[in-house]
Amino acid sequence: MESSINQNNVSIILFIFGTRPETIKISPLIKEFRKYSEYEIKICITAQHREMLDQILSFFDIKVDYDLNLMEPNQSLFDITANGLKNLEEVLNDCNPNLIFVQGDTTTAFIGALAGFYKKIKITHIEAGLRSFNKYSPFPEEINRVLIDHISDYHFVPTNKAKDNLMKEGIEKNVWIVGNTVIDAILQTKAIIENNPELEESIITNLEILTNINLRKSKIILITCHRRESFGKPLENICYAIKEISEKLPDFEIICPVHLNPNIKKSVYSILSKIKNVHLIDPLTYPHFVWLMSKSLIILTDSGGVQEEALTLGKPVLVIRDVTERMEGVDAGTAKLVGTNKKNIVEETITLVTEEKKYFKMANAINPYGDGKSSKKIFDLLNKNL
Ligand code: UD1
Ligand code: UDP
């Protein structure tokens, strides 16, 4: 490989991330960069998440250089932003990178980009260009994205739609369509599981212990939710919808790995505990979750990453949000926006699992998020264009 990054004096590359989805999506890229010894790779985690992040670092075998250890119980946006930014100043002074990578739309990604800008370091944004066009939904991610995109120097967008969004905002330089690195992550993980029967056996055994059901024989509905804009009434609506679905579909098993955010746990456990076919469990490690997605009939979620992954696995998704910045899945026909209205969620779920024609139409749509080679494309493009 030509080392044109080095010729332009870019040799220290700093990856800054801090939550579960960023870690999953940035790990394949770190793996790609690690193939080339001429680059000095440095890893800084804010640890905005802790347990949910550590399990992924361990699975992808990522060693950390700087751990800001920021997570506090029920942390506010002010805490993460202010503490994180101040800590990043010290990291940048110590590491003195030539290029910073941030991913997606979290507060960690925002302060990572802002810190880079304050030190006049070039910033690369992965998963750029997503927009819901609603300032408060997803909150605070929509505005984080806009700010990160306007601060960044290099923009890797997953789709044409994301590129168009940037063009409309006047961001036209250094924009490349590469798909989403989450597809790299899920395909690599799926292959690891498929090539290792012992691992697969242990995943199934663990999950059967956690849920107390025979997973091979069960019809599974998988559910995740965590969005800040859903706290309170919308989340309660979602929970009451799940309760009603469990009553109307008694032969289905509903599995909810519950996000560790206390605002989520409180509502979910108070409404959905002790229902025979609803299984509330702690967040799963990535391979466990990937396996469970692949065995589920349908997925109800407000997660960005899960919307993208489900398409790769051919699983119909009901998006339990009022707006999504990932309209590609909806346009492709695999995802459907069902909002947070209880009646709507119940009706759409029952229709999907009872009407075969509708189900297969959604399950067979084409994945618009890439082919699993995004990390390589990002590496090659940066190498050529810096
Ligand atoms: C964060 C991101 C959101 C992203 C989501 C993915 C922000 C503002 N929010 O939301 O964009 O979609 O992650 O999951 O950047 N907690 C633990 N252990 C963990 C993780 C979280 O106990 O490993 C609890 C803590 O009490 C923590 C709380 O969850 O304070 C909230 O975490 P936080 O990162 O603020 O927000 P999320 O809702 O996880
Ligand atoms: N995920 C996981 N374990 C779980 C639930 C989700 O590993 O119990 C993974 C999932 O496969 C996806 C990512 O976490 O890659 C999504 O994270 P989250 O929903 O927290 O954030 P978002 O994608 O909405 O920002």
Coordinates of C-alpha atoms and ligand atoms in Angstrom, one line a residue:
M1 CA 0.0 0.0 0.0
E2 CA 1.2 3.6 -0.7
S3 CA 1.6 5.5 2.5
S4 CA 0.4 8.8 1.2
I5 CA -1.2 9.6 4.6
N6 CA 2.3 9.6 5.9
Q7 CA 3.7 11.7 3.1
N8 CA 1.2 14.4 4.2
N9 CA 2.4 14.1 7.7
V10 CA -0.6 12.3 9.0
S11 CA 0.7 9.5 11.1
I12 CA -1.0 9.5 14.5
I13 CA -4.7 8.6 14.1
L14 CA -6.9 9.0 17.2
F15 CA -10.3 7.3 17.4
I16 CA -12.6 8.9 19.9
F17 CA -15.8 7.0 21.0
G18 CA -17.7 6.2 24.1
T19 CA -21.0 4.3 23.7
R20 CA -22.2 0.9 22.5
P21 CA -23.2 1.7 19.0
E22 CA -20.1 3.8 18.2
T23 CA -17.9 1.0 19.5
I24 CA -19.6 -1.6 17.3
K25 CA -19.4 0.7 14.2
I26 CA -15.9 1.9 14.7
S27 CA -14.3 -1.4 15.6
P28 CA -14.0 -2.8 12.0
L29 CA -12.4 0.4 11.0
I30 CA -9.8 0.2 13.7
K31 CA -9.1 -3.4 12.6
E32 CA -8.6 -2.2 9.0
F33 CA -6.1 0.6 10.0
R34 CA -4.2 -1.8 12.3
K35 CA -3.2 -3.8 9.2
Y36 CA -0.8 -1.0 8.2
S37 CA 2.1 -0.6 10.6
E38 CA 3.0 2.8 9.3
Y39 CA 0.1 4.3 11.2
E40 CA 0.2 4.9 14.9
I41 CA -3.3 4.1 16.1
K42 CA -4.5 5.6 19.4
I43 CA -7.8 4.9 21.1
C44 CA -9.6 7.2 23.4
I45 CA -12.9 6.1 25.0
T46 CA -14.9 8.6 27.0
A47 CA -16.7 5.6 28.6
Q48 CA -20.0 7.6 28.3
H49 CA -21.2 3.9 28.6
R50 CA -19.3 1.4 30.8
E51 CA -20.5 -2.2 30.8
M52 CA -22.2 -1.8 27.5
L53 CA -19.0 -0.6 25.9
D54 CA -16.5 -2.8 27.7
Q55 CA -18.1 -6.0 26.4
I56 CA -17.6 -4.8 22.8
L57 CA -14.0 -3.8 23.3
S58 CA -13.3 -7.2 24.6
F59 CA -15.1 -9.0 21.8
F60 CA -13.3 -6.9 19.1
D61 CA -10.0 -7.1 21.0
I62 CA -9.4 -3.4 21.2
K63 CA -6.8 -2.0 23.6
V64 CA -7.5 1.5 24.9
D65 CA -4.8 4.2 25.3
Y66 CA -7.0 6.8 27.1
D67 CA -10.1 5.9 29.2
L68 CA -11.9 9.0 30.5
N69 CA -14.2 6.9 32.6
L70 CA -17.0 9.5 32.4
M71 CA -20.1 7.4 33.1
E72 CA -22.1 8.5 36.1
P73 CA -25.5 7.0 37.1
N74 CA -28.2 8.8 35.2
Q75 CA -25.8 11.4 33.8
S76 CA -27.0 14.6 32.3
L77 CA -26.1 16.0 28.9
F78 CA -24.3 18.8 30.7
D79 CA -22.1 16.3 32.6
I80 CA -21.0 14.4 29.6
T81 CA -20.4 17.5 27.5
A82 CA -18.5 19.6 30.0
N83 CA -16.5 16.8 31.7
G84 CA -15.7 15.1 28.4
L85 CA -14.6 18.2 26.6
K86 CA -12.2 19.2 29.4
N87 CA -10.7 15.7 29.6
L88 CA -10.3 15.6 25.8
E89 CA -8.1 18.7 25.9
E90 CA -5.6 16.8 28.0
V91 CA -5.8 13.8 25.7
L92 CA -5.1 15.9 22.6
N93 CA -2.2 17.6 24.3
D94 CA -0.7 14.3 25.2
C95 CA -1.4 12.4 22.0
N96 CA -1.0 15.3 19.4
P97 CA -2.8 13.4 16.6
N98 CA -2.8 14.3 13.0
L99 CA -6.3 13.0 12.4
I100 CA -9.3 12.3 14.6
F101 CA -12.1 9.9 13.8
V102 CA -15.6 10.2 15.3
Q103 CA -18.7 8.1 14.5
G104 CA -22.4 8.9 14.4
D105 CA -24.3 11.3 16.6
T106 CA -23.7 10.8 20.3
T107 CA -22.5 13.5 22.7
T108 CA -19.1 11.8 22.7
A109 CA -18.9 12.1 18.9
F110 CA -19.9 15.8 19.2
I111 CA -17.3 16.7 21.8
G112 CA -14.7 14.7 20.0
A113 CA -15.2 16.7 16.9
L114 CA -15.4 20.0 18.8
A115 CA -12.2 19.2 20.7
G116 CA -10.4 18.5 17.4
F117 CA -11.7 21.7 16.0
Y118 CA -10.4 23.7 19.0
K119 CA -7.0 22.2 18.4
K120 CA -7.2 22.7 14.6
I121 CA -6.8 18.9 14.0
K122 CA -8.4 17.4 11.0
I123 CA -11.7 15.5 11.7
T124 CA -13.2 12.5 9.9
H125 CA -16.9 11.8 10.5
I126 CA -18.2 8.3 9.9
E127 CA -21.9 7.9 9.3
A128 CA -22.2 11.6 8.2
G129 CA -25.3 13.2 6.7
L130 CA -28.2 11.5 8.5
R131 CA -31.1 13.9 9.2
S132 CA -34.6 13.6 10.6
F133 CA -35.1 17.4 10.2
N134 CA -36.7 17.5 13.6
K135 CA -34.6 19.4 16.1
Y136 CA -35.8 17.4 19.1
S137 CA -36.1 14.0 17.6
P138 CA -33.9 12.1 18.0
F139 CA -32.7 14.2 20.9
P140 CA -29.9 15.4 21.2
E141 CA -28.6 13.3 18.2
E142 CA -30.1 15.4 15.4
I143 CA -28.4 18.5 16.4
N144 CA -25.2 16.7 17.3
R145 CA -25.1 15.4 13.7
V146 CA -25.6 18.8 12.1
L147 CA -22.8 20.2 14.3
I148 CA -20.4 17.4 13.7
D149 CA -20.9 17.5 10.0
H150 CA -20.2 21.2 9.9
I151 CA -17.1 20.9 12.0
S152 CA -15.6 17.8 10.2
D153 CA -13.1 17.9 7.3
Y154 CA -13.9 14.4 5.8
H155 CA -17.4 13.0 5.6
F156 CA -18.2 9.3 5.0
V157 CA -21.9 8.9 4.3
P158 CA -23.7 5.6 4.2
T159 CA -26.1 6.4 1.3
N160 CA -27.0 8.7 -1.5
K161 CA -29.7 10.3 0.6
A162 CA -27.2 11.2 3.3
K163 CA -24.9 12.7 0.7
D164 CA -27.8 14.8 -0.6
N165 CA -28.5 16.1 2.9
L166 CA -24.9 17.3 3.2
M167 CA -25.0 19.0 -0.3
K168 CA -28.2 20.9 0.6
E169 CA -26.3 22.3 3.7
G170 CA -23.4 23.4 1.5
I171 CA -21.1 20.5 2.5
E172 CA -19.8 19.4 -0.8
K173 CA -16.0 18.8 -0.4
N174 CA -14.6 15.5 0.8
V175 CA -17.9 13.6 0.9
W176 CA -17.8 9.9 0.0
I177 CA -20.6 7.3 -0.1
V178 CA -19.3 4.1 1.5
G179 CA -22.2 2.3 3.2
N180 CA -22.3 1.8 6.9
T181 CA -19.6 0.1 8.9
V182 CA -22.2 -1.5 11.0
I183 CA -22.7 -4.0 8.1
D184 CA -19.0 -4.8 8.3
A185 CA -19.4 -5.4 12.1
I186 CA -22.5 -7.6 11.8
L187 CA -21.2 -9.7 8.9
Q188 CA -17.9 -10.3 10.6
T189 CA -19.6 -11.3 13.8
K190 CA -22.1 -13.6 12.0
A191 CA -19.2 -15.3 10.3
I192 CA -17.3 -15.7 13.6
I193 CA -20.4 -17.4 15.1
E194 CA -21.1 -19.6 12.1
N195 CA -17.5 -20.8 11.9
N196 CA -17.4 -21.7 15.6
P197 CA -20.1 -24.2 16.6
E198 CA -18.9 -24.2 20.2
L199 CA -19.4 -20.5 20.4
E200 CA -22.8 -20.8 19.0
E201 CA -23.7 -23.6 21.4
S202 CA -22.6 -21.5 24.3
I203 CA -24.6 -18.5 23.1
I204 CA -27.7 -20.6 22.9
T205 CA -27.1 -22.1 26.3
N206 CA -26.6 -18.7 27.9
L207 CA -29.7 -17.2 26.2
E208 CA -31.8 -20.2 27.3
I209 CA -30.7 -19.7 30.9
L210 CA -31.5 -16.0 30.7
T211 CA -34.9 -16.4 29.2
N212 CA -35.9 -19.8 30.4
I213 CA -37.3 -20.9 27.1
N214 CA -36.3 -23.3 24.3
L215 CA -35.1 -20.8 21.8
R216 CA -34.8 -23.3 18.9
K217 CA -38.5 -24.0 19.1
S218 CA -39.8 -20.5 19.9
K219 CA -41.3 -17.8 17.8
I220 CA -39.4 -14.7 18.9
I221 CA -40.3 -11.0 18.8
L222 CA -37.2 -9.0 19.8
I223 CA -37.6 -5.5 21.3
T224 CA -35.2 -2.7 22.2
C225 CA -35.7 0.9 23.1
H226 CA -33.8 3.7 24.7
R227 CA -34.4 7.1 23.1
R228 CA -34.4 10.1 25.3
E229 CA -37.4 11.7 23.4
S230 CA -39.4 8.6 24.4
F231 CA -38.9 8.9 28.2
G232 CA -42.2 9.1 30.1
K233 CA -45.5 8.8 28.3
P234 CA -44.2 7.5 24.8
L235 CA -42.2 4.8 26.6
E236 CA -45.1 3.8 28.8
N237 CA -47.3 3.5 25.6
I238 CA -44.7 1.2 24.1
C239 CA -44.6 -0.9 27.3
Y240 CA -48.4 -1.2 27.4
A241 CA -48.4 -2.1 23.7
I242 CA -45.9 -4.9 24.5
K243 CA -48.2 -6.1 27.3
E244 CA -51.2 -6.3 25.0
I245 CA -49.2 -8.0 22.3
S246 CA -48.1 -10.7 24.8
E247 CA -51.8 -11.3 25.6
K248 CA -52.9 -11.4 22.0
L249 CA -50.0 -13.6 20.8
P250 CA -49.6 -16.1 23.7
D251 CA -47.6 -18.5 21.5
F252 CA -44.9 -15.9 20.9
E253 CA -41.9 -15.2 23.2
I254 CA -41.1 -11.5 23.5
I255 CA -37.5 -10.8 24.5
C256 CA -36.4 -7.4 25.6
P257 CA -32.7 -6.8 26.4
V258 CA -33.3 -3.7 28.5
H259 CA -31.0 -0.7 28.1
L260 CA -29.2 0.3 31.4
N261 CA -30.4 3.9 31.3
P262 CA -32.4 4.1 34.6
N263 CA -35.2 6.1 32.8
I264 CA -35.8 3.1 30.6
K265 CA -35.4 0.4 33.2
K266 CA -37.9 2.0 35.6
S267 CA -40.8 2.1 33.1
V268 CA -40.0 -1.2 31.5
Y269 CA -39.7 -3.2 34.7
S270 CA -42.7 -1.6 36.4
I271 CA -45.0 -2.4 33.5
L272 CA -43.6 -5.6 32.0
S273 CA -42.3 -7.7 34.9
K274 CA -43.9 -11.0 35.7
I275 CA -45.5 -11.6 32.3
K276 CA -45.0 -15.2 31.3
N277 CA -44.0 -14.7 27.7
V278 CA -42.2 -11.4 28.1
H279 CA -38.5 -11.8 29.0
L280 CA -36.7 -8.8 30.4
I281 CA -33.0 -9.3 30.4
D282 CA -29.8 -7.2 30.7
P283 CA -28.2 -5.9 27.6
L284 CA -26.6 -8.7 25.6
T285 CA -23.0 -9.0 24.4
Y286 CA -22.8 -8.2 20.7
P287 CA -22.5 -11.9 19.4
H288 CA -25.4 -12.9 21.6
F289 CA -27.5 -10.1 20.3
V290 CA -26.6 -10.8 16.7
W291 CA -27.5 -14.4 17.1
L292 CA -30.8 -13.5 18.7
M293 CA -31.7 -11.0 15.9
S294 CA -31.0 -13.7 13.4
K295 CA -33.4 -16.1 15.2
S296 CA -36.2 -13.6 15.7
L297 CA -39.2 -13.4 13.5
I298 CA -39.6 -9.6 13.7
I299 CA -37.9 -6.8 15.6
L300 CA -39.5 -3.8 17.3
T301 CA -36.9 -1.1 18.0
D302 CA -36.1 2.6 18.2
S303 CA -32.4 1.9 17.8
G304 CA -30.5 3.3 14.8
G305 CA -28.0 0.5 14.6
V306 CA -30.6 -2.2 15.0
Q307 CA -32.7 -0.7 12.1
E308 CA -29.6 -1.1 9.9
E309 CA -28.6 -4.5 11.0
A310 CA -32.0 -6.0 10.8
L311 CA -32.1 -5.3 7.1
T312 CA -28.9 -7.2 6.6
L313 CA -30.5 -10.2 8.3
G314 CA -33.7 -9.9 6.3
K315 CA -35.8 -9.2 9.5
P316 CA -38.8 -6.9 9.2
V317 CA -38.5 -4.0 11.6
L318 CA -41.3 -1.9 13.2
V319 CA -39.7 1.4 14.2
I320 CA -41.2 2.5 17.5
R321 CA -40.5 6.2 16.9
D322 CA -42.4 9.1 15.3
V323 CA -39.5 10.0 12.9
T324 CA -36.4 8.3 11.7
E325 CA -33.3 9.6 10.1
R326 CA -32.9 6.2 8.5
M327 CA -35.6 6.4 5.9
E328 CA -33.7 4.2 3.5
G329 CA -35.0 1.1 5.3
V330 CA -38.6 2.4 5.2
D331 CA -38.2 3.2 1.5
A332 CA -36.7 -0.2 0.8
G333 CA -39.8 -1.8 2.5
T334 CA -38.1 -3.6 5.3
A335 CA -38.8 -1.1 8.1
K336 CA -42.1 0.6 9.0
L337 CA -42.5 3.6 11.2
V338 CA -45.2 2.8 13.7
G339 CA -44.8 5.6 16.2
T340 CA -45.4 5.3 19.9
N341 CA -49.1 5.0 19.9
K342 CA -50.2 1.9 21.7
K343 CA -53.0 0.8 19.4
N344 CA -50.9 1.3 16.3
I345 CA -48.0 -0.7 17.6
V346 CA -50.3 -3.6 18.6
E347 CA -52.1 -3.6 15.3
E348 CA -49.0 -3.4 13.1
T349 CA -47.3 -6.2 15.1
I350 CA -50.2 -8.5 14.8
T351 CA -50.7 -7.8 11.1
L352 CA -47.0 -8.5 10.4
V353 CA -46.9 -11.9 12.2
T354 CA -50.2 -13.1 10.9
E355 CA -50.2 -11.9 7.3
E356 CA -47.6 -14.0 5.5
K357 CA -47.7 -12.0 2.3
K358 CA -46.9 -8.8 4.1
Y359 CA -44.2 -10.5 6.2
F360 CA -42.3 -11.9 3.2
K361 CA -42.5 -8.7 1.3
M362 CA -40.8 -6.9 4.2
A363 CA -38.3 -9.7 4.8
N364 CA -37.1 -9.8 1.2
A365 CA -36.3 -6.2 0.6
I366 CA -32.8 -5.1 -0.5
N367 CA -30.4 -3.8 2.1
P368 CA -29.4 -0.1 1.2
Y369 CA -26.7 0.2 3.9
G370 CA -23.8 -1.5 2.1
D371 CA -21.9 -4.7 1.5
G372 CA -19.7 -5.0 4.6
K373 CA -16.7 -3.4 2.9
S374 CA -17.2 0.1 4.2
S375 CA -14.1 0.1 6.5
K376 CA -11.8 -0.8 3.6
K377 CA -13.4 1.8 1.4
I378 CA -12.9 4.5 4.1
F379 CA -9.2 3.5 4.5
D380 CA -8.5 3.5 0.8
L381 CA -10.3 6.8 0.2
L382 CA -8.4 8.6 3.0
N383 CA -5.1 7.1 1.9
K384 CA -5.7 8.4 -1.6
N385 CA -7.1 11.8 -0.8
L386 CA -5.3 13.2 2.2
Ligands
UD1_1 C1 -26.4 7.2 24.5 C2 -26.4 8.3 23.5 C3 -27.3 8.0 22.3 C4 -27.1 6.6 21.8 C5 -27.2 5.6 23.0 C6 -26.9 4.2 22.5 C7 -26.0 10.7 24.0 C8 -26.6 11.9 24.7 N1 -26.8 9.6 24.0 O1 -27.7 7.3 25.1 O2 -27.1 8.9 21.3 O3 -28.1 6.3 20.8 O4 -26.2 6.0 23.9 O5 -27.2 3.3 23.5 O6 -24.9 10.7 23.5 N2 -25.7 3.2 31.7 C9 -25.1 2.2 32.5 N3 -24.1 1.4 31.9 C10 -23.8 1.6 30.6 C11 -24.4 2.5 29.8 C12 -25.4 3.4 30.4 O7 -25.3 2.1 33.7 O8 -22.9 0.8 30.1 C13 -26.7 4.1 32.4 C14 -26.0 5.1 33.3 O9 -26.9 5.4 34.4 C15 -26.0 6.4 32.4 C16 -27.3 6.2 31.6 O10 -27.4 4.8 31.4 O11 -25.9 7.6 33.1 C17 -27.4 7.0 30.4 O12 -26.3 6.9 29.5 P1 -26.1 8.0 28.4 O13 -24.8 7.6 27.6 O14 -26.2 9.3 29.0 O15 -27.3 7.9 27.5 P2 -28.0 6.8 26.6 O16 -29.4 6.9 26.9 O17 -27.3 5.5 26.9
UDP2 N1 -26.9 -4.3 20.8 C1 -26.1 -5.2 21.6 N2 -26.7 -5.8 22.7 C2 -28.0 -5.5 23.0 C3 -28.8 -4.6 22.2 C4 -28.1 -4.0 21.1 O1 -25.0 -5.5 21.3 O2 -28.5 -6.0 24.0 C5 -26.2 -3.7 19.6 C6 -27.0 -3.8 18.3 O3 -26.7 -4.9 17.6 C7 -26.5 -2.5 17.6 C8 -26.2 -1.5 18.7 O4 -26.1 -2.3 19.9 O5 -25.3 -2.7 16.9 C9 -27.3 -0.5 18.9 O6 -27.1 0.2 20.0 P1 -28.2 1.2 20.6 O7 -29.5 0.7 20.2 O8 -27.9 1.3 22.1 O9 -27.9 2.6 20.0 P2 -28.3 3.3 18.6 O10 -27.9 2.4 17.5 O11 -29.7 3.6 18.7 O12 -27.5 4.6 18.6

